[in-house]
Amino acid sequence: MSKSRWAEAIGHMQTRVDQTLSTVKTGFPHWADSSTGKWTTTADGDWTGGAWPGMLWLLARRTGKAKYLDAARLWSSRLRPRAHLQTAFKGFGFYYGAALGDILCKDNDAALLALDAASSLKAQFDYRLGLVPLGGDAEESEDVGNSFSSIDSLQAVPLLYWAGAKTGDSSYDGIAARHTKRVLDIHMRSDGSIVQSSELNPATGKVVRHFTHKGYSDSSVWGRAQAWGLVYTAIALAHDPHEKRWMEQLIAGADWWLSHVPASMVAFWDFDDPAIPNAETDTAATAITCSALLKLARLAPTAALRAKYREAGESTARALIDNYLTTAGPNDTRLPGMLVGACFNKRRDARAQDSANKAETIFGSYYLFESLNILDGLVEAEKV
């Protein structure tokens, strides 16, 4: 696909960003109704909050316009109350919402905020468990406490590695590497599929049980679990390319996805839902995986593998923009630039603000927007 097609899709998503900037003044965009485009917001950003300033940082870098840079700085600063919460998931918010401001725009205030959160996150590492536990403030469907982990907790990794590079303090890198290794070894099955959650013995670190917070069943493959594992392993590898075991796991996980995703290239919310093919899609999980595939296309050890994953990433992006990105054309009266078809959380015990199906999610939109900007040549995949 030509770069003009990627640029066209970026333009549609920029229109959606502009519309959101004009309508959302307080509360972070979280998910939106796919027919009206109205955002459900969270007061402090919840775990998804960094995706919104992340899109603004990308637009500031892309356009050079002060309105996007000013908005990115504003929304990044509004994440501050979450900097010291006890949750592994703040790695997502402060990497994309603040550290990305340093990476893309050399913004000093954003860097300082990200370092504050990273220092707190590093202190959450539990040496008995060998990882950063979910934490008592983690946004899950139960009181998870400090003896639970999940593949989602790899969200801690990018912020820790960025902080190590920014400060020269190798302790950040050490914690990031130990966390990555432990979480992958606990949650990746031998066939390359990934289980979402685990309970650990708080005294020994031994795995008590595997289960899921958000998938169809404890033995199923929740689409977003597979996606999180792929994208954060790719980011870890970009920082520690000598970790051959991670490369093996990343390739196994990517190949599992590619061999199980439907011909449409867009995943169902859970790969094992018996309602398939009538189950809900999850374009958010698919967009996350698109980002992971494009990163793997830069990191894989051979030219043949790099070409394979580049084509897979491009095919995934095409599927999303051709079938799930609104364009406000003659046959579509919706707002342009919405990535619809995401399944936020289907389980009945989900928090009310997360119980959205066939929706637009801010984090799904972020990962598609990132991927499109990679494909269009703005940034290199392994740099973000």
Coordinates of C-alpha atoms in Angstrom, one line a residue, residues 14-374:
Q14 CA -6.2 13.7 13.1
T15 CA -9.7 14.9 12.4
R16 CA -11.0 12.8 15.3
V17 CA -8.3 14.1 17.5
D18 CA -9.3 17.7 16.7
Q19 CA -12.9 16.8 17.4
T20 CA -12.0 15.3 20.7
L21 CA -9.9 18.4 21.6
S22 CA -12.9 20.6 21.0
T23 CA -15.4 18.5 23.0
V24 CA -13.5 16.9 25.9
K25 CA -12.3 19.5 28.3
T26 CA -12.2 17.6 31.6
G27 CA -11.7 13.8 32.1
F28 CA -9.6 11.7 29.8
P29 CA -11.1 9.9 26.8
H30 CA -11.6 6.2 27.7
W31 CA -13.9 4.7 25.2
A32 CA -16.6 6.0 22.8
D33 CA -19.9 4.8 21.4
S34 CA -19.2 3.8 17.8
S35 CA -22.4 5.4 16.5
T36 CA -22.3 8.8 18.2
G37 CA -18.6 9.2 18.9
K38 CA -19.4 10.4 22.5
W39 CA -16.5 9.7 24.9
T40 CA -16.9 8.0 28.2
T41 CA -14.2 9.7 30.3
T42 CA -12.2 9.0 33.5
A43 CA -11.3 11.7 36.0
D44 CA -7.6 10.8 36.4
G45 CA -7.0 8.8 33.2
D46 CA -7.4 5.4 34.7
W47 CA -4.8 3.0 33.1
T48 CA -5.6 4.2 29.6
G49 CA -5.0 7.9 30.2
G50 CA -1.5 8.1 28.6
A51 CA -2.9 7.1 25.2
W52 CA -4.5 10.4 24.6
P53 CA -1.5 12.6 25.2
G54 CA 0.5 10.0 23.3
M55 CA -1.6 10.7 20.2
L56 CA -1.0 14.4 20.8
W57 CA 2.7 14.0 21.1
L58 CA 2.7 12.1 17.8
L59 CA 0.8 14.9 16.1
A60 CA 3.0 17.5 17.6
R61 CA 6.0 15.7 16.1
R62 CA 4.2 15.2 12.8
T63 CA 2.8 18.7 12.2
G64 CA 5.0 20.9 14.3
K65 CA 1.9 22.8 15.3
A66 CA 1.9 24.5 18.7
K67 CA -1.8 23.5 19.4
Y68 CA -0.9 19.8 19.5
L69 CA 2.3 20.4 21.6
D70 CA 0.4 22.6 24.1
A71 CA -2.4 20.1 24.3
A72 CA 0.0 17.2 24.8
R73 CA 1.8 19.1 27.6
L74 CA -1.5 19.9 29.3
W75 CA -2.9 16.4 29.2
S76 CA 0.4 14.9 30.2
S77 CA 0.5 17.1 33.3
R78 CA -3.0 15.9 34.3
L79 CA -1.6 12.4 34.8
R80 CA 0.5 13.6 37.7
P81 CA -1.9 12.4 40.5
R82 CA -1.3 8.8 39.3
A83 CA 2.5 8.9 39.5
H84 CA 2.7 7.2 42.9
L85 CA -0.2 4.8 42.7
Q86 CA 0.7 1.2 43.5
T87 CA -0.1 -0.3 40.1
A88 CA 2.1 -1.8 37.4
F89 CA -0.3 -0.4 34.8
K90 CA 0.9 3.2 35.4
G91 CA 3.8 2.2 33.2
F92 CA 1.4 2.5 30.2
G93 CA 0.1 5.9 31.2
F94 CA 3.5 7.6 31.9
Y95 CA 5.4 6.0 29.0
Y96 CA 2.9 7.0 26.3
G97 CA 1.6 10.1 28.1
A98 CA 4.9 11.5 29.3
A99 CA 8.1 9.7 28.3
L100 CA 6.9 9.8 24.7
G101 CA 7.0 13.6 25.0
D102 CA 10.7 13.3 25.7
I103 CA 11.3 10.8 22.9
L104 CA 9.4 12.7 20.2
C105 CA 9.5 16.3 21.3
K106 CA 12.3 16.6 23.9
D107 CA 9.9 18.0 26.4
N108 CA 11.6 18.5 29.7
D109 CA 8.5 18.7 31.9
A110 CA 7.1 15.5 30.5
A111 CA 10.5 13.8 31.1
L112 CA 10.5 14.9 34.7
L113 CA 7.0 13.6 35.2
A114 CA 7.9 10.3 33.6
L115 CA 11.0 10.0 35.8
D116 CA 8.9 10.6 38.9
A117 CA 6.5 7.8 38.0
A118 CA 9.4 5.5 36.9
S119 CA 11.1 5.9 40.2
S120 CA 7.9 4.9 42.0
L121 CA 7.4 2.0 39.7
K122 CA 10.9 0.7 40.2
A123 CA 10.3 0.7 43.9
Q124 CA 7.3 -1.6 43.4
F125 CA 9.5 -4.5 42.3
D126 CA 9.1 -7.5 44.7
Y127 CA 12.3 -9.4 45.0
R128 CA 10.5 -12.5 46.4
L129 CA 8.2 -12.7 43.4
G130 CA 10.9 -11.6 40.9
L131 CA 8.6 -9.1 39.3
V132 CA 6.5 -5.9 39.7
P133 CA 3.1 -7.2 41.0
L134 CA -0.1 -5.7 39.8
G135 CA -0.4 -3.7 43.0
G136 CA -3.3 -2.7 45.2
D137 CA -4.3 0.2 43.0
A138 CA -4.4 -1.8 39.8
E139 CA -7.6 -1.5 37.7
E140 CA -8.9 -5.1 37.6
S141 CA -12.2 -6.7 38.3
E142 CA -11.1 -7.9 41.8
D143 CA -8.9 -6.7 44.6
V144 CA -5.7 -8.2 43.3
G145 CA -3.3 -7.1 46.0
N146 CA 0.4 -7.7 45.7
S147 CA 0.7 -11.5 45.0
F148 CA -1.0 -11.4 41.6
S149 CA 0.6 -10.8 38.2
S150 CA -0.6 -10.7 34.6
I151 CA 0.9 -10.4 31.1
D152 CA -0.6 -6.9 31.2
S153 CA 1.9 -6.0 33.8
L154 CA 4.6 -5.9 31.1
Q155 CA 3.2 -2.3 30.7
A156 CA 5.8 -1.5 33.3
V157 CA 8.7 -2.3 30.9
P158 CA 8.9 0.6 28.5
L159 CA 8.9 3.3 31.2
L160 CA 11.6 1.5 33.2
Y161 CA 13.9 1.0 30.1
W162 CA 13.3 4.6 29.1
A163 CA 14.2 5.9 32.5
G164 CA 17.4 3.8 32.5
A165 CA 18.4 5.3 29.2
K166 CA 17.5 8.8 30.3
T167 CA 19.3 8.7 33.6
G168 CA 22.1 6.3 33.0
D169 CA 21.0 4.4 36.1
S170 CA 21.3 0.7 35.2
S171 CA 19.1 -0.4 38.0
Y172 CA 16.1 0.6 35.9
D173 CA 17.3 -1.7 33.1
G174 CA 17.9 -4.5 35.6
I175 CA 14.4 -4.3 37.0
A176 CA 12.9 -4.1 33.6
A177 CA 14.8 -7.2 32.4
R178 CA 14.0 -9.2 35.5
H179 CA 10.3 -8.3 35.2
T180 CA 10.2 -9.1 31.5
K181 CA 11.8 -12.5 31.9
R182 CA 9.7 -13.6 34.9
V183 CA 6.3 -12.4 33.5
L184 CA 7.0 -14.0 30.1
D185 CA 8.1 -17.3 31.7
I186 CA 5.0 -17.4 33.9
H187 CA 2.4 -16.5 31.3
M188 CA 3.6 -17.8 27.9
R189 CA 2.6 -21.4 27.1
S190 CA 4.8 -23.7 25.2
D191 CA 2.9 -23.2 21.9
G192 CA 3.4 -19.4 22.0
S193 CA -0.1 -18.6 23.3
I194 CA -0.4 -16.5 26.4
V195 CA -2.5 -16.8 29.5
Q196 CA -3.5 -13.5 31.1
S197 CA -3.2 -13.8 34.9
S198 CA -1.5 -15.6 37.7
E199 CA -1.6 -15.8 41.5
L200 CA 1.7 -16.3 43.2
N201 CA 2.7 -17.5 46.6
P202 CA 3.8 -14.2 48.4
A203 CA 6.5 -16.0 50.4
T204 CA 8.1 -18.1 47.6
G205 CA 6.9 -16.6 44.3
K206 CA 5.7 -20.0 43.2
V207 CA 2.7 -19.9 40.8
V208 CA -0.4 -20.9 42.6
R209 CA -2.8 -20.8 39.7
H210 CA -3.3 -19.4 36.2
F211 CA -6.5 -17.6 35.4
T212 CA -8.0 -14.7 33.5
H213 CA -9.4 -11.4 34.6
K214 CA -11.0 -10.6 31.2
G215 CA -10.9 -13.6 28.8
Y216 CA -13.5 -16.2 28.1
S217 CA -12.0 -18.8 30.5
D218 CA -8.9 -19.6 32.5
S219 CA -7.6 -21.8 29.7
S220 CA -8.6 -19.6 26.7
V221 CA -6.5 -17.0 24.9
W222 CA -7.8 -13.5 25.5
G223 CA -6.9 -11.5 22.4
R224 CA -5.5 -8.6 24.4
A225 CA -3.3 -10.8 26.5
Q226 CA -1.6 -12.1 23.4
A227 CA -1.3 -8.6 22.1
W228 CA 0.2 -7.1 25.3
G229 CA 2.7 -9.9 25.5
L230 CA 3.9 -9.2 21.9
V231 CA 4.2 -5.5 22.0
Y232 CA 6.0 -5.2 25.3
T233 CA 8.4 -8.1 24.5
A234 CA 9.2 -6.2 21.3
I235 CA 9.9 -3.1 23.2
A236 CA 12.1 -5.0 25.7
L237 CA 14.0 -6.5 22.9
A238 CA 14.6 -3.1 21.3
H239 CA 16.5 -2.2 24.6
D240 CA 18.1 -5.6 25.2
P241 CA 18.6 -7.1 21.7
H242 CA 21.0 -9.8 23.1
E243 CA 18.2 -11.6 24.9
K244 CA 17.8 -14.5 22.5
R245 CA 15.1 -16.2 24.7
W246 CA 12.9 -13.1 24.3
M247 CA 13.3 -13.2 20.6
E248 CA 12.3 -16.9 20.6
Q249 CA 9.2 -16.1 22.7
L250 CA 8.3 -13.1 20.6
I251 CA 8.5 -15.0 17.3
A252 CA 6.6 -17.9 18.8
G253 CA 3.9 -15.5 20.1
A254 CA 3.7 -13.6 16.8
D255 CA 3.5 -16.8 14.8
W256 CA 0.8 -18.1 17.1
W257 CA -1.3 -15.0 16.5
L258 CA -0.8 -15.1 12.7
S259 CA -1.8 -18.8 12.6
H260 CA -4.9 -18.2 14.7
V261 CA -6.2 -14.8 13.6
P262 CA -9.1 -15.0 11.1
A263 CA -8.5 -14.4 7.4
S264 CA -9.8 -10.9 8.0
M265 CA -6.6 -10.2 10.1
V266 CA -8.8 -8.8 12.9
A267 CA -9.0 -10.9 16.0
F268 CA -12.0 -11.8 18.0
W269 CA -12.0 -10.7 21.6
D270 CA -11.0 -14.2 22.7
F271 CA -9.6 -16.8 20.4
D272 CA -11.6 -19.5 22.1
D273 CA -15.0 -18.0 22.4
P274 CA -17.4 -20.8 21.2
A275 CA -19.6 -18.1 19.6
I276 CA -17.0 -17.5 16.9
P277 CA -17.6 -16.5 14.1
N278 CA -20.4 -14.5 15.7
A279 CA -18.3 -13.3 18.6
E280 CA -17.2 -9.7 19.0
T281 CA -14.0 -8.5 17.3
D282 CA -11.4 -6.6 19.2
T283 CA -9.7 -4.1 17.0
A284 CA -7.8 -2.7 20.0
A285 CA -6.0 -6.0 20.5
T286 CA -5.4 -6.1 16.7
A287 CA -4.0 -2.6 16.7
I288 CA -1.6 -3.4 19.6
T289 CA -0.4 -6.5 17.6
C290 CA 0.0 -4.4 14.5
S291 CA 2.5 -2.2 16.5
A292 CA 4.2 -5.3 17.7
L293 CA 4.6 -6.8 14.3
L294 CA 6.1 -3.6 12.9
K295 CA 8.6 -3.6 15.7
L296 CA 9.5 -7.3 15.1
A297 CA 9.9 -6.4 11.5
R298 CA 12.9 -4.2 12.6
L299 CA 14.3 -6.6 15.2
A300 CA 14.0 -10.1 13.7
P301 CA 17.3 -11.8 13.1
T302 CA 17.0 -12.5 9.4
A303 CA 15.9 -10.5 6.3
A304 CA 13.3 -13.1 5.5
L305 CA 11.7 -12.8 8.9
R306 CA 11.8 -9.1 8.9
A307 CA 10.0 -9.1 5.5
K308 CA 7.5 -11.6 6.8
Y309 CA 6.5 -9.5 9.8
R310 CA 6.5 -6.2 7.9
E311 CA 4.0 -7.7 5.5
A312 CA 1.9 -9.0 8.4
G313 CA 2.0 -5.6 10.0
E314 CA 1.0 -3.9 6.8
S315 CA -1.8 -6.4 6.2
T316 CA -3.1 -5.9 9.7
A317 CA -3.1 -2.1 9.3
R318 CA -4.9 -2.4 6.0
A319 CA -7.6 -4.5 7.5
L320 CA -8.2 -2.0 10.3
I321 CA -8.3 1.1 8.2
D322 CA -10.3 -0.5 5.4
N323 CA -13.0 -2.1 7.6
Y324 CA -13.0 -0.4 11.0
L325 CA -11.8 3.2 10.6
T326 CA -14.6 5.6 9.9
T327 CA -14.2 8.0 7.1
A328 CA -17.4 10.1 7.0
G329 CA -17.8 9.1 3.4
P330 CA -21.1 9.0 1.4
N331 CA -22.1 5.7 3.1
D332 CA -20.9 6.5 6.6
T333 CA -22.4 9.4 8.5
R334 CA -20.2 8.9 11.6
L335 CA -17.3 11.1 12.7
P336 CA -14.2 10.3 10.7
G337 CA -11.1 8.7 12.3
M338 CA -12.8 6.4 14.8
L339 CA -11.4 2.9 15.2
V340 CA -14.5 1.0 16.0
G341 CA -15.0 -2.7 16.7
A342 CA -13.1 -2.9 20.0
C343 CA -14.2 -5.1 22.9
F344 CA -13.1 -3.3 26.1
N345 CA -14.3 -5.9 28.6
K346 CA -17.0 -8.5 28.0
R347 CA -17.0 -10.2 31.3
R348 CA -20.0 -9.6 33.5
D349 CA -17.9 -8.6 36.5
A350 CA -16.3 -5.7 34.6
R351 CA -16.3 -2.2 36.0
A352 CA -19.2 -0.3 34.5
Q353 CA -16.9 2.2 32.8
D354 CA -15.1 -0.6 31.0
S355 CA -18.1 -2.6 29.9
A356 CA -18.0 -1.6 26.2
N357 CA -18.3 -3.8 23.2
K358 CA -18.1 -2.8 19.5
A359 CA -16.7 0.5 20.7
E360 CA -13.8 2.9 20.0
T361 CA -11.1 2.8 22.7
I362 CA -8.5 5.4 23.2
F363 CA -5.7 2.9 23.5
G364 CA -6.7 1.0 20.4
S365 CA -6.7 4.3 18.5
Y366 CA -3.3 5.1 19.9
Y367 CA -1.7 1.9 18.6
L368 CA -3.2 2.2 15.2
F369 CA -2.1 5.9 15.0
E370 CA 1.4 4.9 16.1
S371 CA 1.5 2.1 13.5
L372 CA 0.3 4.4 10.7
N373 CA 3.0 7.0 11.6
I374 CA 5.6 4.2 11.5

